[in-house]
Amino acid sequence: NLFPGTRDSFQAFVAPTIDYRMLTRENVTAGVSFAGDFNLNEGRFRQFNLQSYRPGAYVERVIFGPAVILVPRLQYEFAHDAFEGTAFGNRHAVTASLASFWDRGGTSFVYWASDDTDFVNDGILPSVTSRDGLTHAVGFSHTFDVQRRHLETMTAGIDLTRANVEGTDSAFDSLSLFAEARMPIVERLLLTVRGGWGFRDYRRFEFEPSRNEHVWQLGAELRKRFNEHV
């Protein structure tokens, strides 16, 4: 709907991911990473050519406890996004996480993440439309090893987010709950079902109707393993 006439267009895309371990010593690992998203459109759609560069660095450690293996990790990532060579925005993000692998079975995961984003275009009235600022998130999930014939694992979790940005249109608090079940159907055929609910409260939004929203998610994946390689 953005253009009159035909909207058929060829598009190519690539999303490289690189992880280089610079230090592996005893129980500590540190390294650098790079991820990106790039696409190429034809004709008048070239303005949507995306270039997303996301270099980063991380360090993690393995700690062996009496009943659990702990893996704390700290990661930093910088993101630069552009459309057809014109800068769209920059972001600095830090994530601290802790994975716990329990001897009795099951895995727990807790994280805290914070990012600071600066968009080039803040809109016609930055105090209302700007999305620049800090976003904080915390979350927890646990995976239960059920090991039944038709139920392998179950996962449940919660995420809390606060977008403390400048514009009143985009500042929000959110809560989300999610669950996942991995269910073997027959040998080498696995069904994974996911679902979740979330609520987003735009606490500073000044107009009507309210932007507050409920978000429901449901998905499924059926995976067939033919042999060792496919």
mmCIF file of C-alpha atoms in Angstrom:
data_model
loop_
_atom_site.group_PDB
_atom_site.id
_atom_site.type_symbol
_atom_site.label_atom_id
_atom_site.label_comp_id
_atom_site.label_asym_id
_atom_site.label_seq_id
_atom_site.Cartn_x
_atom_site.Cartn_y
_atom_site.Cartn_z
ATOM 1 C CA ASN A 1 0.000 0.000 0.000
ATOM 2 C CA LEU A 2 3.016 2.306 0.092
ATOM 3 C CA PHE A 3 3.352 2.501 -3.692
ATOM 4 C CA PRO A 4 0.848 2.671 -6.573
ATOM 5 C CA GLY A 5 0.902 0.064 -9.302
ATOM 6 C CA THR A 6 2.808 -3.193 -9.150
ATOM 7 C CA ARG A 7 4.493 -4.113 -5.895
ATOM 8 C CA ASP A 8 6.332 -7.210 -7.114
ATOM 9 C CA SER A 9 9.975 -7.026 -6.143
ATOM 10 C CA PHE A 10 13.024 -9.250 -5.967
ATOM 11 C CA GLN A 11 14.678 -9.306 -2.540
ATOM 12 C CA ALA A 12 17.855 -10.979 -1.312
ATOM 13 C CA PHE A 13 18.991 -11.110 2.288
ATOM 14 C CA VAL A 14 21.825 -12.439 4.415
ATOM 15 C CA ALA A 15 22.186 -12.649 8.213
ATOM 16 C CA PRO A 16 25.757 -13.583 9.205
ATOM 17 C CA THR A 17 26.692 -14.586 12.753
ATOM 18 C CA ILE A 18 30.321 -14.863 13.879
ATOM 19 C CA ASP A 19 31.605 -15.904 17.314
ATOM 20 C CA TYR A 20 35.354 -15.879 18.042
ATOM 21 C CA ARG A 21 36.685 -17.187 21.341
ATOM 22 C CA MET A 22 39.699 -15.125 22.305
ATOM 23 C CA LEU A 23 40.247 -16.716 25.723
ATOM 24 C CA THR A 24 39.502 -20.221 26.962
ATOM 25 C CA ARG A 25 41.242 -20.797 30.270
ATOM 26 C CA GLU A 26 40.120 -23.303 32.890
ATOM 27 C CA ASN A 27 36.457 -22.403 33.478
ATOM 28 C CA VAL A 28 36.454 -18.944 31.858
ATOM 29 C CA THR A 29 35.621 -18.124 28.246
ATOM 30 C CA ALA A 30 35.759 -14.672 26.650
ATOM 31 C CA GLY A 31 35.354 -13.573 23.088
ATOM 32 C CA VAL A 32 33.942 -11.212 20.511
ATOM 33 C CA SER A 33 30.956 -11.640 18.241
ATOM 34 C CA PHE A 34 29.314 -10.098 15.226
ATOM 35 C CA ALA A 35 25.781 -10.418 13.922
ATOM 36 C CA GLY A 36 24.116 -8.587 11.090
ATOM 37 C CA ASP A 37 21.100 -8.344 8.831
ATOM 38 C CA PHE A 38 21.387 -7.099 5.261
ATOM 39 C CA ASN A 39 18.936 -7.121 2.383
ATOM 40 C CA LEU A 40 18.902 -5.959 -1.217
ATOM 41 C CA ASN A 41 15.764 -4.729 -2.978
ATOM 42 C CA GLU A 42 15.303 -3.783 -6.608
ATOM 43 C CA GLY A 43 14.105 -0.579 -8.274
ATOM 44 C CA ARG A 44 12.173 1.913 -6.219
ATOM 45 C CA PHE A 45 12.260 -0.389 -3.204
ATOM 46 C CA ARG A 46 15.964 0.285 -2.702
ATOM 47 C CA GLN A 47 15.151 2.739 0.071
ATOM 48 C CA PHE A 48 14.317 -0.323 2.181
ATOM 49 C CA ASN A 49 17.808 -1.795 1.791
ATOM 50 C CA LEU A 50 18.702 -2.570 5.401
ATOM 51 C CA GLN A 51 22.192 -2.671 6.874
ATOM 52 C CA SER A 52 22.327 -3.785 10.507
ATOM 53 C CA TYR A 53 25.753 -4.154 12.180
ATOM 54 C CA ARG A 54 25.891 -5.658 15.692
ATOM 55 C CA PRO A 55 29.410 -6.238 17.071
ATOM 56 C CA GLY A 56 29.771 -7.355 20.666
ATOM 57 C CA ALA A 57 31.915 -8.936 23.374
ATOM 58 C CA TYR A 58 31.202 -11.431 26.137
ATOM 59 C CA VAL A 59 32.713 -13.292 29.063
ATOM 60 C CA GLU A 60 31.303 -16.322 30.878
ATOM 61 C CA ARG A 61 32.401 -18.750 33.553
ATOM 62 C CA VAL A 62 31.449 -22.270 34.572
ATOM 63 C CA ILE A 63 31.071 -22.862 38.323
ATOM 64 C CA PHE A 64 30.645 -26.415 39.601
ATOM 65 C CA GLY A 65 28.504 -26.570 42.744
ATOM 66 C CA PRO A 66 27.481 -29.540 44.906
ATOM 67 C CA ALA A 67 24.111 -29.947 43.150
ATOM 68 C CA VAL A 68 24.212 -27.545 40.227
ATOM 69 C CA ILE A 69 26.428 -26.185 37.453
ATOM 70 C CA LEU A 70 26.227 -22.387 37.185
ATOM 71 C CA VAL A 71 27.138 -20.419 34.066
ATOM 72 C CA PRO A 72 27.151 -16.636 34.654
ATOM 73 C CA ARG A 73 27.586 -14.536 31.487
ATOM 74 C CA LEU A 74 28.051 -10.827 30.767
ATOM 75 C CA GLN A 75 27.598 -9.539 27.234
ATOM 76 C CA TYR A 76 27.784 -6.150 25.492
ATOM 77 C CA GLU A 77 26.462 -5.387 22.017
ATOM 78 C CA PHE A 78 26.468 -2.262 19.867
ATOM 79 C CA ALA A 79 23.962 -1.970 17.037
ATOM 80 C CA HIS A 80 23.976 0.407 14.078
ATOM 81 C CA ASP A 81 21.038 0.292 11.659
ATOM 82 C CA ALA A 82 20.760 2.087 8.336
ATOM 83 C CA PHE A 83 18.455 2.118 5.313
ATOM 84 C CA GLU A 84 20.160 2.615 1.935
ATOM 85 C CA GLY A 85 23.233 3.991 3.715
ATOM 86 C CA THR A 86 21.280 6.534 5.794
ATOM 87 C CA ALA A 87 21.588 6.027 9.551
ATOM 88 C CA PHE A 88 18.390 4.938 11.290
ATOM 89 C CA GLY A 89 19.584 4.517 14.889
ATOM 90 C CA ASN A 90 22.229 3.268 17.313
ATOM 91 C CA ARG A 91 21.913 1.106 20.385
ATOM 92 C CA HIS A 92 24.169 0.055 23.277
ATOM 93 C CA ALA A 93 22.985 -3.050 25.137
ATOM 94 C CA VAL A 94 24.289 -4.942 28.178
ATOM 95 C CA THR A 95 22.947 -8.325 29.277
ATOM 96 C CA ALA A 96 23.812 -10.251 32.436
ATOM 97 C CA SER A 97 22.517 -13.800 32.727
ATOM 98 C CA LEU A 98 22.821 -16.908 34.847
ATOM 99 C CA ALA A 99 22.087 -20.435 33.610
ATOM 100 C CA SER A 100 21.716 -23.197 36.212
ATOM 101 C CA PHE A 101 21.926 -26.882 35.257
ATOM 102 C CA TRP A 102 20.561 -28.939 38.142
ATOM 103 C CA ASP A 103 21.845 -32.433 38.959
ATOM 104 C CA ARG A 104 18.318 -33.629 39.670
ATOM 105 C CA GLY A 105 17.239 -32.514 36.206
ATOM 106 C CA GLY A 106 16.003 -29.274 34.744
ATOM 107 C CA THR A 107 17.534 -25.955 33.796
ATOM 108 C CA SER A 108 16.893 -22.460 35.180
ATOM 109 C CA PHE A 109 17.709 -19.195 33.428
ATOM 110 C CA VAL A 110 17.559 -15.645 34.797
ATOM 111 C CA TYR A 111 18.653 -12.456 33.050
ATOM 112 C CA TRP A 112 18.795 -8.679 33.314
ATOM 113 C CA ALA A 113 19.179 -6.538 30.206
ATOM 114 C CA SER A 114 19.454 -2.800 29.643
ATOM 115 C CA ASP A 115 19.838 -0.878 26.413
ATOM 116 C CA ASP A 116 20.145 2.780 25.433
ATOM 117 C CA THR A 117 18.801 3.639 21.985
ATOM 118 C CA ASP A 118 19.226 6.812 19.927
ATOM 119 C CA PHE A 119 17.066 7.100 16.797
ATOM 120 C CA VAL A 120 18.082 9.647 14.161
ATOM 121 C CA ASN A 121 14.474 10.753 13.581
ATOM 122 C CA ASP A 122 12.648 11.723 16.776
ATOM 123 C CA GLY A 123 9.385 12.656 15.051
ATOM 124 C CA ILE A 124 7.520 15.937 14.727
ATOM 125 C CA LEU A 125 7.324 16.508 18.510
ATOM 126 C CA PRO A 126 10.149 14.677 20.326
ATOM 127 C CA SER A 127 8.568 14.987 23.780
ATOM 128 C CA VAL A 128 5.674 12.880 22.440
ATOM 129 C CA THR A 129 7.081 10.857 19.538
ATOM 130 C CA SER A 130 10.724 10.207 20.479
ATOM 131 C CA ARG A 131 11.754 6.605 21.204
ATOM 132 C CA ASP A 132 15.208 7.557 22.510
ATOM 133 C CA GLY A 133 16.116 6.380 25.975
ATOM 134 C CA LEU A 134 16.654 3.401 28.240
ATOM 135 C CA THR A 135 14.827 0.076 28.271
ATOM 136 C CA HIS A 136 15.286 -2.390 31.129
ATOM 137 C CA ALA A 137 14.147 -6.001 31.237
ATOM 138 C CA VAL A 138 14.376 -8.894 33.694
ATOM 139 C CA GLY A 139 13.193 -12.436 33.222
ATOM 140 C CA PHE A 140 13.197 -15.952 34.606
ATOM 141 C CA SER A 141 12.415 -19.344 33.111
ATOM 142 C CA HIS A 142 12.708 -22.960 34.172
ATOM 143 C CA THR A 143 12.743 -26.112 32.078
ATOM 144 C CA PHE A 144 11.443 -29.315 33.684
ATOM 145 C CA ASP A 145 12.776 -32.663 32.440
ATOM 146 C CA VAL A 146 9.585 -34.732 32.354
ATOM 147 C CA GLN A 147 10.944 -37.609 30.234
ATOM 148 C CA ARG A 148 7.581 -39.186 29.558
ATOM 149 C CA ARG A 149 6.815 -41.028 26.347
ATOM 150 C CA HIS A 150 4.951 -38.117 24.770
ATOM 151 C CA LEU A 151 6.244 -35.255 26.920
ATOM 152 C CA GLU A 152 9.993 -34.638 27.000
ATOM 153 C CA THR A 153 10.297 -31.211 28.660
ATOM 154 C CA MET A 154 8.147 -28.317 29.821
ATOM 155 C CA THR A 155 9.293 -24.694 30.155
ATOM 156 C CA ALA A 156 7.594 -21.769 31.874
ATOM 157 C CA GLY A 157 8.796 -18.218 32.353
ATOM 158 C CA ILE A 158 8.082 -14.560 33.012
ATOM 159 C CA ASP A 159 9.499 -11.308 31.602
ATOM 160 C CA LEU A 160 9.155 -7.741 32.948
ATOM 161 C CA THR A 161 10.093 -4.721 30.826
ATOM 162 C CA ARG A 162 10.169 -0.949 31.386
ATOM 163 C CA ALA A 163 10.771 1.346 28.415
ATOM 164 C CA ASN A 164 11.787 4.628 30.045
ATOM 165 C CA VAL A 165 12.025 6.583 26.788
ATOM 166 C CA GLU A 166 11.539 10.319 26.173
ATOM 167 C CA GLY A 167 8.324 10.261 24.151
ATOM 168 C CA THR A 168 5.008 9.778 25.939
ATOM 169 C CA ASP A 169 3.710 7.720 22.988
ATOM 170 C CA SER A 170 6.297 4.963 23.444
ATOM 171 C CA ALA A 171 7.069 4.732 27.183
ATOM 172 C CA PHE A 172 5.552 1.556 28.612
ATOM 173 C CA ASP A 173 5.682 -1.151 31.278
ATOM 174 C CA SER A 174 5.008 -4.741 30.286
ATOM 175 C CA LEU A 175 4.513 -8.177 31.763
ATOM 176 C CA SER A 176 4.609 -11.411 29.764
ATOM 177 C CA LEU A 177 4.132 -15.072 30.662
ATOM 178 C CA PHE A 178 5.099 -17.926 28.377
ATOM 179 C CA ALA A 179 5.244 -21.722 28.271
ATOM 180 C CA GLU A 180 6.599 -24.403 25.964
ATOM 181 C CA ALA A 181 6.206 -28.191 25.718
ATOM 182 C CA ARG A 182 8.373 -30.594 23.691
ATOM 183 C CA MET A 183 6.387 -33.685 22.768
ATOM 184 C CA PRO A 184 7.881 -36.684 20.921
ATOM 185 C CA ILE A 185 5.233 -38.154 18.611
ATOM 186 C CA VAL A 186 7.138 -41.171 17.315
ATOM 187 C CA GLU A 187 10.847 -41.868 17.060
ATOM 188 C CA ARG A 188 12.654 -38.933 15.354
ATOM 189 C CA LEU A 189 9.477 -36.827 15.133
ATOM 190 C CA LEU A 190 9.201 -33.992 17.682
ATOM 191 C CA LEU A 191 6.346 -31.539 18.196
ATOM 192 C CA THR A 192 7.067 -28.305 20.089
ATOM 193 C CA VAL A 193 4.129 -26.130 21.185
ATOM 194 C CA ARG A 194 4.591 -22.587 22.551
ATOM 195 C CA GLY A 195 2.165 -20.071 23.977
ATOM 196 C CA GLY A 196 2.139 -16.861 25.941
ATOM 197 C CA TRP A 197 0.246 -13.828 27.150
ATOM 198 C CA GLY A 198 1.461 -10.307 27.739
ATOM 199 C CA PHE A 199 0.145 -6.907 28.789
ATOM 200 C CA ARG A 200 1.702 -3.581 27.852
ATOM 201 C CA ASP A 201 0.783 -0.420 29.792
ATOM 202 C CA TYR A 202 1.607 2.886 28.079
ATOM 203 C CA ARG A 203 1.658 4.763 31.353
ATOM 204 C CA ARG A 204 2.321 8.263 29.932
ATOM 205 C CA PHE A 205 0.143 8.157 26.815
ATOM 206 C CA GLU A 206 -2.033 11.305 26.749
ATOM 207 C CA PHE A 207 -4.621 10.666 24.033
ATOM 208 C CA GLU A 208 -7.670 8.524 23.323
ATOM 209 C CA PRO A 209 -8.165 5.663 22.760
ATOM 210 C CA SER A 210 -5.678 4.095 25.150
ATOM 211 C CA ARG A 211 -2.646 2.343 23.655
ATOM 212 C CA ASN A 212 -2.679 -0.347 26.371
ATOM 213 C CA GLU A 213 -2.784 -3.799 24.835
ATOM 214 C CA HIS A 214 -2.982 -7.507 25.530
ATOM 215 C CA VAL A 215 -0.768 -9.732 23.375
ATOM 216 C CA TRP A 216 -1.494 -13.417 22.864
ATOM 217 C CA GLN A 217 0.980 -15.757 21.181
ATOM 218 C CA LEU A 218 0.636 -19.345 20.018
ATOM 219 C CA GLY A 219 3.008 -21.358 17.855
ATOM 220 C CA ALA A 220 4.010 -24.891 16.987
ATOM 221 C CA GLU A 221 6.950 -26.578 15.283
ATOM 222 C CA LEU A 222 7.078 -30.113 13.909
ATOM 223 C CA ARG A 223 10.609 -31.404 13.400
ATOM 224 C CA LYS A 224 11.550 -34.644 11.620
ATOM 225 C CA ARG A 225 15.001 -36.199 11.988
ATOM 226 C CA PHE A 226 15.752 -38.470 9.045
ATOM 227 C CA ASN A 227 19.269 -39.534 9.959
ATOM 228 C CA GLU A 228 22.417 -38.343 11.713
ATOM 229 C CA HIS A 229 22.947 -35.472 9.254
ATOM 230 C CA VAL A 230 19.455 -34.387 8.109
#
